[in-house]
CSV table of C-alpha atoms in Angstrom, one decimal:
chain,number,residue,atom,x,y,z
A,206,UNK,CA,17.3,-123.2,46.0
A,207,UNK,CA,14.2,-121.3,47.6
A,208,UNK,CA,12.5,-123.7,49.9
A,209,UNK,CA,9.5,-125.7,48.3
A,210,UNK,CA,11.1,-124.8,44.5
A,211,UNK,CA,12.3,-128.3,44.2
A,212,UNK,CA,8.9,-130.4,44.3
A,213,UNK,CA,7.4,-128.0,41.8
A,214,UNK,CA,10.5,-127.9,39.3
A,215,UNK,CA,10.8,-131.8,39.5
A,216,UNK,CA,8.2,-133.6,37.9
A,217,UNK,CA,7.7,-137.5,39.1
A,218,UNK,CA,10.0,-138.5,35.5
A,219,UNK,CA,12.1,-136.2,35.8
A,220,UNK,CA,12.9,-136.8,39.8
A,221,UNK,CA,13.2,-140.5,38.6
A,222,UNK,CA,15.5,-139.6,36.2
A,223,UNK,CA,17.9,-137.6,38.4
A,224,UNK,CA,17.9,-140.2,40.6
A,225,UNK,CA,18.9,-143.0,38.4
A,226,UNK,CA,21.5,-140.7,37.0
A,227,UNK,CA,23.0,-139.4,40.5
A,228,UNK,CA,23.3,-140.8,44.1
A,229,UNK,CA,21.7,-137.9,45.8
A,230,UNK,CA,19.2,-137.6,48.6
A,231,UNK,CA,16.5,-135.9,46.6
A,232,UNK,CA,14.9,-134.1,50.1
A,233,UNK,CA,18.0,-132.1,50.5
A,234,UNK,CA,17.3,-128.7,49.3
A,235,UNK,CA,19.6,-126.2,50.5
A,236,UNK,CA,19.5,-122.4,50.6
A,237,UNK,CA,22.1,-121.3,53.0
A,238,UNK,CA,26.0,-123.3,52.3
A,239,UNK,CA,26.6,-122.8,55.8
A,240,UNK,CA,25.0,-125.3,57.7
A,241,UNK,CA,26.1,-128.8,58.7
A,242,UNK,CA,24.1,-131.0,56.6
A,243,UNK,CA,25.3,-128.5,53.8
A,244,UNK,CA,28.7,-128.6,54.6
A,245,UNK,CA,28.4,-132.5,54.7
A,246,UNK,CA,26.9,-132.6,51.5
A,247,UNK,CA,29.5,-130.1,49.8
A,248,UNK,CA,32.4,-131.9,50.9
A,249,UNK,CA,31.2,-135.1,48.7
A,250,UNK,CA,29.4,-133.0,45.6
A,251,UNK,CA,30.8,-132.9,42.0
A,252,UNK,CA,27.7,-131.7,40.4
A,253,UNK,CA,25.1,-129.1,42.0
A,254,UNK,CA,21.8,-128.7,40.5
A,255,UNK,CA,20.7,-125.1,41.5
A,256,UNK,CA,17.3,-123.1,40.5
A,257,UNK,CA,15.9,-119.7,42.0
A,258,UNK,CA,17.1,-118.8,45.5
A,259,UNK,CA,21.2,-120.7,44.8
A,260,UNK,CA,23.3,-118.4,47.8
A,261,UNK,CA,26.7,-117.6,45.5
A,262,UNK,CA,29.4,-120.1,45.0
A,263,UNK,CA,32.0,-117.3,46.6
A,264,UNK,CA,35.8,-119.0,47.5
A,265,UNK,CA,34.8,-119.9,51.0
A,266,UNK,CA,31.9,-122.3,49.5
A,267,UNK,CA,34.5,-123.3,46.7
A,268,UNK,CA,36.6,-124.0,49.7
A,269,UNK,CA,34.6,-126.5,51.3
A,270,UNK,CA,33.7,-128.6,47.9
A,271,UNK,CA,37.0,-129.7,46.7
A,272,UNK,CA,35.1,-132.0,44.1
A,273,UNK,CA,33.0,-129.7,42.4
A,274,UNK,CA,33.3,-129.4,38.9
A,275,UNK,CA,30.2,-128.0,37.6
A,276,UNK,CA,27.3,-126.4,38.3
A,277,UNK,CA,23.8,-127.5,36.2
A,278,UNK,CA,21.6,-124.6,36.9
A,279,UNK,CA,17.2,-125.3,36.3
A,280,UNK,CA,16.7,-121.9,35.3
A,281,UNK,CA,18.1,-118.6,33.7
A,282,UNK,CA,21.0,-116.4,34.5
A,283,UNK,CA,24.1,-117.2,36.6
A,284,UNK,CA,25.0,-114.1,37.1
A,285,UNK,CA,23.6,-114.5,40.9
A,286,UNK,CA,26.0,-117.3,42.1
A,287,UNK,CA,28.4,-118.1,39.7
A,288,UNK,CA,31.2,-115.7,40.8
A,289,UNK,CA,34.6,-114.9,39.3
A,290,UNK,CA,36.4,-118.0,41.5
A,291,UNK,CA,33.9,-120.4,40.0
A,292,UNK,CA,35.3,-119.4,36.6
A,293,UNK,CA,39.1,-119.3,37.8
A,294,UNK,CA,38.9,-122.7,38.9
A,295,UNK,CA,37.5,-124.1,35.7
A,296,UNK,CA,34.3,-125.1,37.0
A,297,UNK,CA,31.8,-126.1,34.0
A,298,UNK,CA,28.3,-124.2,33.8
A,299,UNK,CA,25.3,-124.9,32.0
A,300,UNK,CA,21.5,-123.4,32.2
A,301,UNK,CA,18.1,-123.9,31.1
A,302,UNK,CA,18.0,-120.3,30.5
A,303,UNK,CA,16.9,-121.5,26.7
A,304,UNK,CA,13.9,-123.3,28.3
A,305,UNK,CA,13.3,-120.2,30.2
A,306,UNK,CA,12.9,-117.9,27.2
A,307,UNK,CA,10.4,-120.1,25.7
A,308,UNK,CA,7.4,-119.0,27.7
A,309,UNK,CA,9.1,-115.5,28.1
A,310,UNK,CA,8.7,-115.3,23.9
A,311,UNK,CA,5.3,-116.9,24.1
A,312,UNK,CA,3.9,-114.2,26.6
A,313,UNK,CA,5.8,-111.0,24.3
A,314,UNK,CA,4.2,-112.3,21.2
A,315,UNK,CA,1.1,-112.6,22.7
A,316,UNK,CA,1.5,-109.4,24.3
A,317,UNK,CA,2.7,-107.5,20.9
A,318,UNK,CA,0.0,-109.0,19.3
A,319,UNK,CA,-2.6,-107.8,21.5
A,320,UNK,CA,-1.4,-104.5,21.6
A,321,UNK,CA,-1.7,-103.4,17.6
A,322,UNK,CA,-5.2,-104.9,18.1
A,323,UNK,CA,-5.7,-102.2,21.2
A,324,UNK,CA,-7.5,-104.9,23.1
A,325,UNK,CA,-7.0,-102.9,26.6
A,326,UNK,CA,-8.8,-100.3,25.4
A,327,UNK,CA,-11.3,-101.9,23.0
A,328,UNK,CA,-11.9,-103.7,26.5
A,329,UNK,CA,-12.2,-100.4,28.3
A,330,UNK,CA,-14.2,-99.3,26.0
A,331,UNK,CA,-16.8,-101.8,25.4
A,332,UNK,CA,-17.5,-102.4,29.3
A,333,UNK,CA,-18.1,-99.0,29.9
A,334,UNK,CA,-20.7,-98.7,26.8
A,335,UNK,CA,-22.6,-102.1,26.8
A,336,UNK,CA,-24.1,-101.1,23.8
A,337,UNK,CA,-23.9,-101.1,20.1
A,338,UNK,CA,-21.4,-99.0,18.5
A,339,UNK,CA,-19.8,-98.9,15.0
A,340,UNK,CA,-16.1,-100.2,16.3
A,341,UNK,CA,-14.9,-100.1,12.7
A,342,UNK,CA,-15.3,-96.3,12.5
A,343,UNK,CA,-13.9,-96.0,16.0
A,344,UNK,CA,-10.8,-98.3,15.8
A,345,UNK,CA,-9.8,-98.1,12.3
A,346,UNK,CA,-6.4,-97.9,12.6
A,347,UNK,CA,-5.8,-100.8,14.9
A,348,UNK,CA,-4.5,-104.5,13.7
A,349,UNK,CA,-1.2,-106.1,13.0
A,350,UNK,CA,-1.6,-105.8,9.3
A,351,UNK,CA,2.0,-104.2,8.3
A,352,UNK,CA,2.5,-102.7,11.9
A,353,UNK,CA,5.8,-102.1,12.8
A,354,UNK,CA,7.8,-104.3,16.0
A,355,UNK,CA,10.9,-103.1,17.2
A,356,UNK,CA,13.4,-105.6,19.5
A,357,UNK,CA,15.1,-103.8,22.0
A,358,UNK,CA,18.3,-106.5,22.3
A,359,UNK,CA,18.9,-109.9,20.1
A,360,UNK,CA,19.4,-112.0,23.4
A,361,UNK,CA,17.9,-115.5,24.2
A,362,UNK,CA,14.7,-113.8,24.2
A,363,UNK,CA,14.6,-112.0,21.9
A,364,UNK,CA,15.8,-113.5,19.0
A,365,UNK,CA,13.0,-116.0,19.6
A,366,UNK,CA,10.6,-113.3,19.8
A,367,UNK,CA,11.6,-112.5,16.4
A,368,UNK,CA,11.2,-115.8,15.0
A,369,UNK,CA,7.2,-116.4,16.4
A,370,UNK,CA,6.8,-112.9,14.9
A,371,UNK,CA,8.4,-113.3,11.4
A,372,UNK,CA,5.1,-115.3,10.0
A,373,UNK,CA,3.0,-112.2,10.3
A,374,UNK,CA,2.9,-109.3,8.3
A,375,UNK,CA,5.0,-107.1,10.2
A,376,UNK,CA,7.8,-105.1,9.9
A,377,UNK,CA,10.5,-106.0,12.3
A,378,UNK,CA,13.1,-103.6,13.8
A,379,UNK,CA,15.8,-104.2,15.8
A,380,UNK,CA,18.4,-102.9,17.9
A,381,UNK,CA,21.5,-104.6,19.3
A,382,UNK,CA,25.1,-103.5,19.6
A,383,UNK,CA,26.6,-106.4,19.2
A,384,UNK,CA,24.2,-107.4,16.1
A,385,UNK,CA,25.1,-105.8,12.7
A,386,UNK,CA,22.9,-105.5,9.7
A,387,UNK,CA,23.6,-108.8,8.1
A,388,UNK,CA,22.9,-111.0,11.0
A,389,UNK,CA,19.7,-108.7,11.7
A,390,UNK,CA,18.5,-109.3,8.5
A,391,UNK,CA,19.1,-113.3,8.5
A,392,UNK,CA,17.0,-112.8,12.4
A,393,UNK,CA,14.0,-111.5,9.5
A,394,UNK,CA,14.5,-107.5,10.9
A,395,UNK,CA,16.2,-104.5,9.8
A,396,UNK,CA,19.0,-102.9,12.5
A,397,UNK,CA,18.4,-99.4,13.6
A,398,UNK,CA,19.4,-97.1,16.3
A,399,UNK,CA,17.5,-97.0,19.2
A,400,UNK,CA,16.2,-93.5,19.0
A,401,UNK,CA,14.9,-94.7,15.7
A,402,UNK,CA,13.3,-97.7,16.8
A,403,UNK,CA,11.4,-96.0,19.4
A,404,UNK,CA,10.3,-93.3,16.8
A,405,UNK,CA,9.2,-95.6,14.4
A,406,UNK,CA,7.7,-98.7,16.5
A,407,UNK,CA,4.1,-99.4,17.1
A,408,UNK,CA,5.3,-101.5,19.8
A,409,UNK,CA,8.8,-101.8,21.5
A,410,UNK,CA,9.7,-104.8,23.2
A,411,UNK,CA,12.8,-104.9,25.6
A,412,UNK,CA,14.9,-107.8,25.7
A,413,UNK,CA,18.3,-106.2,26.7
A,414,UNK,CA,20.4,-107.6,29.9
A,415,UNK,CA,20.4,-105.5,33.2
A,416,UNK,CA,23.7,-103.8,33.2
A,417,UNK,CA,24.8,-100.5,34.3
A,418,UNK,CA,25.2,-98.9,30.6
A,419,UNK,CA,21.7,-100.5,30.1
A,420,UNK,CA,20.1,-98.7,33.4
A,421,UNK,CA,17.2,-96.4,31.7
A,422,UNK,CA,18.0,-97.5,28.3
A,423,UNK,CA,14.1,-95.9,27.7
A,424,UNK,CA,14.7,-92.6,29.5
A,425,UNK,CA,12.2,-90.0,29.3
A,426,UNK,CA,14.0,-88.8,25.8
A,427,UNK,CA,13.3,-91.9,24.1
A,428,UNK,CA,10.0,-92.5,25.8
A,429,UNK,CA,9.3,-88.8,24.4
A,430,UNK,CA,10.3,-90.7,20.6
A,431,UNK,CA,7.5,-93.1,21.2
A,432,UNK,CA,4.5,-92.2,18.8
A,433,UNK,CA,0.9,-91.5,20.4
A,434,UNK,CA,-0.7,-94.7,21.2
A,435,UNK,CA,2.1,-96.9,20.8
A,436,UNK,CA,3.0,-99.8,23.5
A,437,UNK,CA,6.1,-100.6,25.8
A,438,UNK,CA,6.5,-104.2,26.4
A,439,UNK,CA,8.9,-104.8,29.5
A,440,UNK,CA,9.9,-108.9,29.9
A,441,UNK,CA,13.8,-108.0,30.9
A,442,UNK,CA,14.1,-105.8,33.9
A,443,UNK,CA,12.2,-102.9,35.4
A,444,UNK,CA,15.6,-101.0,35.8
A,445,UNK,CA,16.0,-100.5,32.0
A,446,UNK,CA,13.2,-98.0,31.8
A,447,UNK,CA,12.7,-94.8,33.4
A,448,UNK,CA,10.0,-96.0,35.6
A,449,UNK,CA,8.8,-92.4,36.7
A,450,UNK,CA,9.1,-91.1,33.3
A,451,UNK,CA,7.6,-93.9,32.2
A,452,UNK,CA,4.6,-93.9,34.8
A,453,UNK,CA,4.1,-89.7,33.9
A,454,UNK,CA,3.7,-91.1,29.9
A,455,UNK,CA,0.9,-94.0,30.7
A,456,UNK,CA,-1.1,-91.4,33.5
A,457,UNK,CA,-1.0,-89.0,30.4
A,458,UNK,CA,-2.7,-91.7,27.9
A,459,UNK,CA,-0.1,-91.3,24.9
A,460,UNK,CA,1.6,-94.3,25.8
A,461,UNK,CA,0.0,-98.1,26.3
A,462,UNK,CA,2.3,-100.9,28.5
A,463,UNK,CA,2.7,-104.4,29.3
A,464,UNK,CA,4.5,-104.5,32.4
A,465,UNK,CA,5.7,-107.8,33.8
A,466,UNK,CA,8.6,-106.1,35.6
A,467,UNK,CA,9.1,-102.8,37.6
A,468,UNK,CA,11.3,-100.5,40.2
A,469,UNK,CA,10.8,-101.9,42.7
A,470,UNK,CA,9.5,-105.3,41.7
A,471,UNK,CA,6.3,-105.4,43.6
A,472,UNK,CA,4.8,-101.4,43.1
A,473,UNK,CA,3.8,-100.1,45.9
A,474,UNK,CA,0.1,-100.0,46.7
A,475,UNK,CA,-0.8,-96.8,45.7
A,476,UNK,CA,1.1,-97.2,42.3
A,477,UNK,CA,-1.4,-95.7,39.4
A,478,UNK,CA,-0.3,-98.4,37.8
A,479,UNK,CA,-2.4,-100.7,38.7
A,480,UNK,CA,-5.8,-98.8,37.9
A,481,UNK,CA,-5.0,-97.7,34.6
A,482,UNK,CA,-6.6,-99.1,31.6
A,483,UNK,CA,-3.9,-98.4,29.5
A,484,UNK,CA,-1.8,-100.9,31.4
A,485,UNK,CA,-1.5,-104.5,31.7
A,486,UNK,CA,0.6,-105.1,34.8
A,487,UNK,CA,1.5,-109.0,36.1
A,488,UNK,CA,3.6,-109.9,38.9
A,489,UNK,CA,7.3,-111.3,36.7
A,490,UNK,CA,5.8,-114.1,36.0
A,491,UNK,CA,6.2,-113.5,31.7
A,492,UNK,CA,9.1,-116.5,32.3
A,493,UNK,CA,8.3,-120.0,33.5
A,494,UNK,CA,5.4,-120.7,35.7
A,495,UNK,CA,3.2,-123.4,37.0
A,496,UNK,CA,4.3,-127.0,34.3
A,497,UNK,CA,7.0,-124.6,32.5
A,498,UNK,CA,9.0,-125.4,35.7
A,499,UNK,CA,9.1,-129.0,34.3
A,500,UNK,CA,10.5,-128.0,31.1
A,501,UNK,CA,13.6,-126.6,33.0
A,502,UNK,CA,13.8,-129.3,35.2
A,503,UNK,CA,14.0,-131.9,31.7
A,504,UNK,CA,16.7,-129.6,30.3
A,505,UNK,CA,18.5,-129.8,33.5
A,506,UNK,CA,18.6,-133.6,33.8
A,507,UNK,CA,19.3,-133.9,29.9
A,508,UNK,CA,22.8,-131.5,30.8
A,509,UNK,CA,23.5,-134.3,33.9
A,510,UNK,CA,23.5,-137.3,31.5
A,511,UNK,CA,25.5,-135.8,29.3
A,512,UNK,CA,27.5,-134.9,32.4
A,513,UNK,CA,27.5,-138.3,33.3
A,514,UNK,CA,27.9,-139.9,30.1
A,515,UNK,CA,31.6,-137.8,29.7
A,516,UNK,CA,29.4,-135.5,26.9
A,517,UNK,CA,30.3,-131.6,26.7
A,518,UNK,CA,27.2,-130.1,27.6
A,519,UNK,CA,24.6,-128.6,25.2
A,520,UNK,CA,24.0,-125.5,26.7
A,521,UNK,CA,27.3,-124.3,28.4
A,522,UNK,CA,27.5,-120.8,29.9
A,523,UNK,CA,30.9,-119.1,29.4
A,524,UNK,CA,32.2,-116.6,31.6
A,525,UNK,CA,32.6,-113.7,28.3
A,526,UNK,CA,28.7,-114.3,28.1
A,527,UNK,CA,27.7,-114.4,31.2
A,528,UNK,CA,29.7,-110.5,31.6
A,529,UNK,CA,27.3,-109.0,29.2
A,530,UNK,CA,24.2,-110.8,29.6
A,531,UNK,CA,21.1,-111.0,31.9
């Protein structure tokens, strides 16, 4: 866990929870297995509680905890330190990746939103007029009345994003391999090809995992589908999109973004990026942030009392899921 993590994740009831449930020494935080108070600690420890930062659970760490049997992890993806001998010795996982999406959903809608009502460049505009002007004539084609959406993966994420969106009057899109026309439909959208999607969409959100046949999933063809004046909305990961063909697209003006993620995840500082008005860039921080932290820290002591109780958990992570997602 990254050093100074735990006292923000753990709120006072929730550290008073974890205590009551576990004999633990709550000031242990450990990000490197190797050293001797982590050693100590591993040799006694059924349960580890793991957030941002966990080093991976390779054999040699397996090794040295011969009483592990699962891993409750306070945030999203495994895929950093659950390895394959975690799952070949049966070791039970569960995240509060659900709790993560939550905020990641809130901050797409809000983004998706935003962006059929233009407000980057309504904002641009009106700051560099500071005057009176007939905004009707001049935006008349923004709103979210019957714009179109489209869902770039039906993950965590995004099937949440489609339910907060499914109350307004928009038409929903979205594209998924493993999601056929029937479940799209009963998710409130309509399954399409990609190239369609990004030809028809007003907005295109990406909520596909970070995999290698998901590396520049928006290349500069299907950036090229994207109508004039329509937005890219990037939650998942920066690698999924061309980012150079993406950059030439938002310097040109036909394209708008909302960028919480990018290659490489802090630009550098001459990055256009950052100066264009076309663009709202912020620093990955779309999941949870500041009290969300809490929220995961809830989910993860809920998971330990059922732990402790002898109860499945309610959120397990199964290795065949965890191969194909974020």
């Amino acid at each position: 866990m990254e050093p100074g993590l735990a006292a923000r994740l753990l709120d006072t009831e929730s550290l008073a929870r974890l205590t009551a449930l576990a004999d633990l020494d709550p000031t242990l935080v450990v990000d490197d297995f190797r050293t001797p108070a982590a050693a100590a600690a591993l040799r006694e420890t059924e349960v580890l509680l793991s957030c941002w930062g966990c080093p991976p659970l390779d054999e040699a760490v397996l090794a040295a905890a011969p009483r592990l049997r699962a891993v409750v992890h306070a945030a999203g993806s495994v895929k950093h330190h659950v390895t394959e001998a975690c799952w070949e010795r049966g070791i039970q996982v569960t995240s509060a990746a659900w709790a993560n999406a939550l905020p990641v959903a809130e901050y797409t809608v809000a983004a998706v939103l935003a962006a059929n009502k233009q407000l980057l460049r309504l904002s641009a505009d009106y700051r560099r007029r500071r005057a009176p002007y007939d905004w009707q004539a001049a935006y008349r084609e923004v709103g979210n009345y019957r714009r179109t959406v489209g869902i770039v993966g039906a993950s965590r994420i995004g099937r949440r994003v489609l339910e907060l969106l499914r109350p307004h009057d928009l038409d929903l899109l979205l594209h998924d391999p493993y999601v056929d026309r029937a479940e799209a439909a009963r998710l409130g959208a309509r399954a399409v090809p990609l190239d369609e999607l990004c030809a028809a969409a007003d907005v295109v959100s990406v909520h596909a995992p970070e995999l290698p046949a998901t590396r520049h999933l928006l290349d500069r063809r299907r950036l090229g589908l994207m109508r004039a004046g329509a937005t890219l909305v990037n939650t998942s990961r920066g690698s999924l999109v061309d980012q150079e063909a993406l950059t030439a697209e938002l310097v040109s003006g036909r394209l708008d973004a909302v960028l919480d993620v990018t290659v490489p995840e802090v630009l550098p500082a001459d990055s256009p990026l950052y100066e264009l008005e076309n663009v709202l860039l912020t620093p990955h921080i779309a999941g949870s942030l500041g009290g969300e932290l809490h929220r995961m820290a809830a989910a993860a002591v809920d998971e330990l009392a059922r732990y402790a109780a002898g109860l499945p958990f309610a959120h397990p992570v199964l290795a065949q899921e965890v191969r194909r997602s974020a």
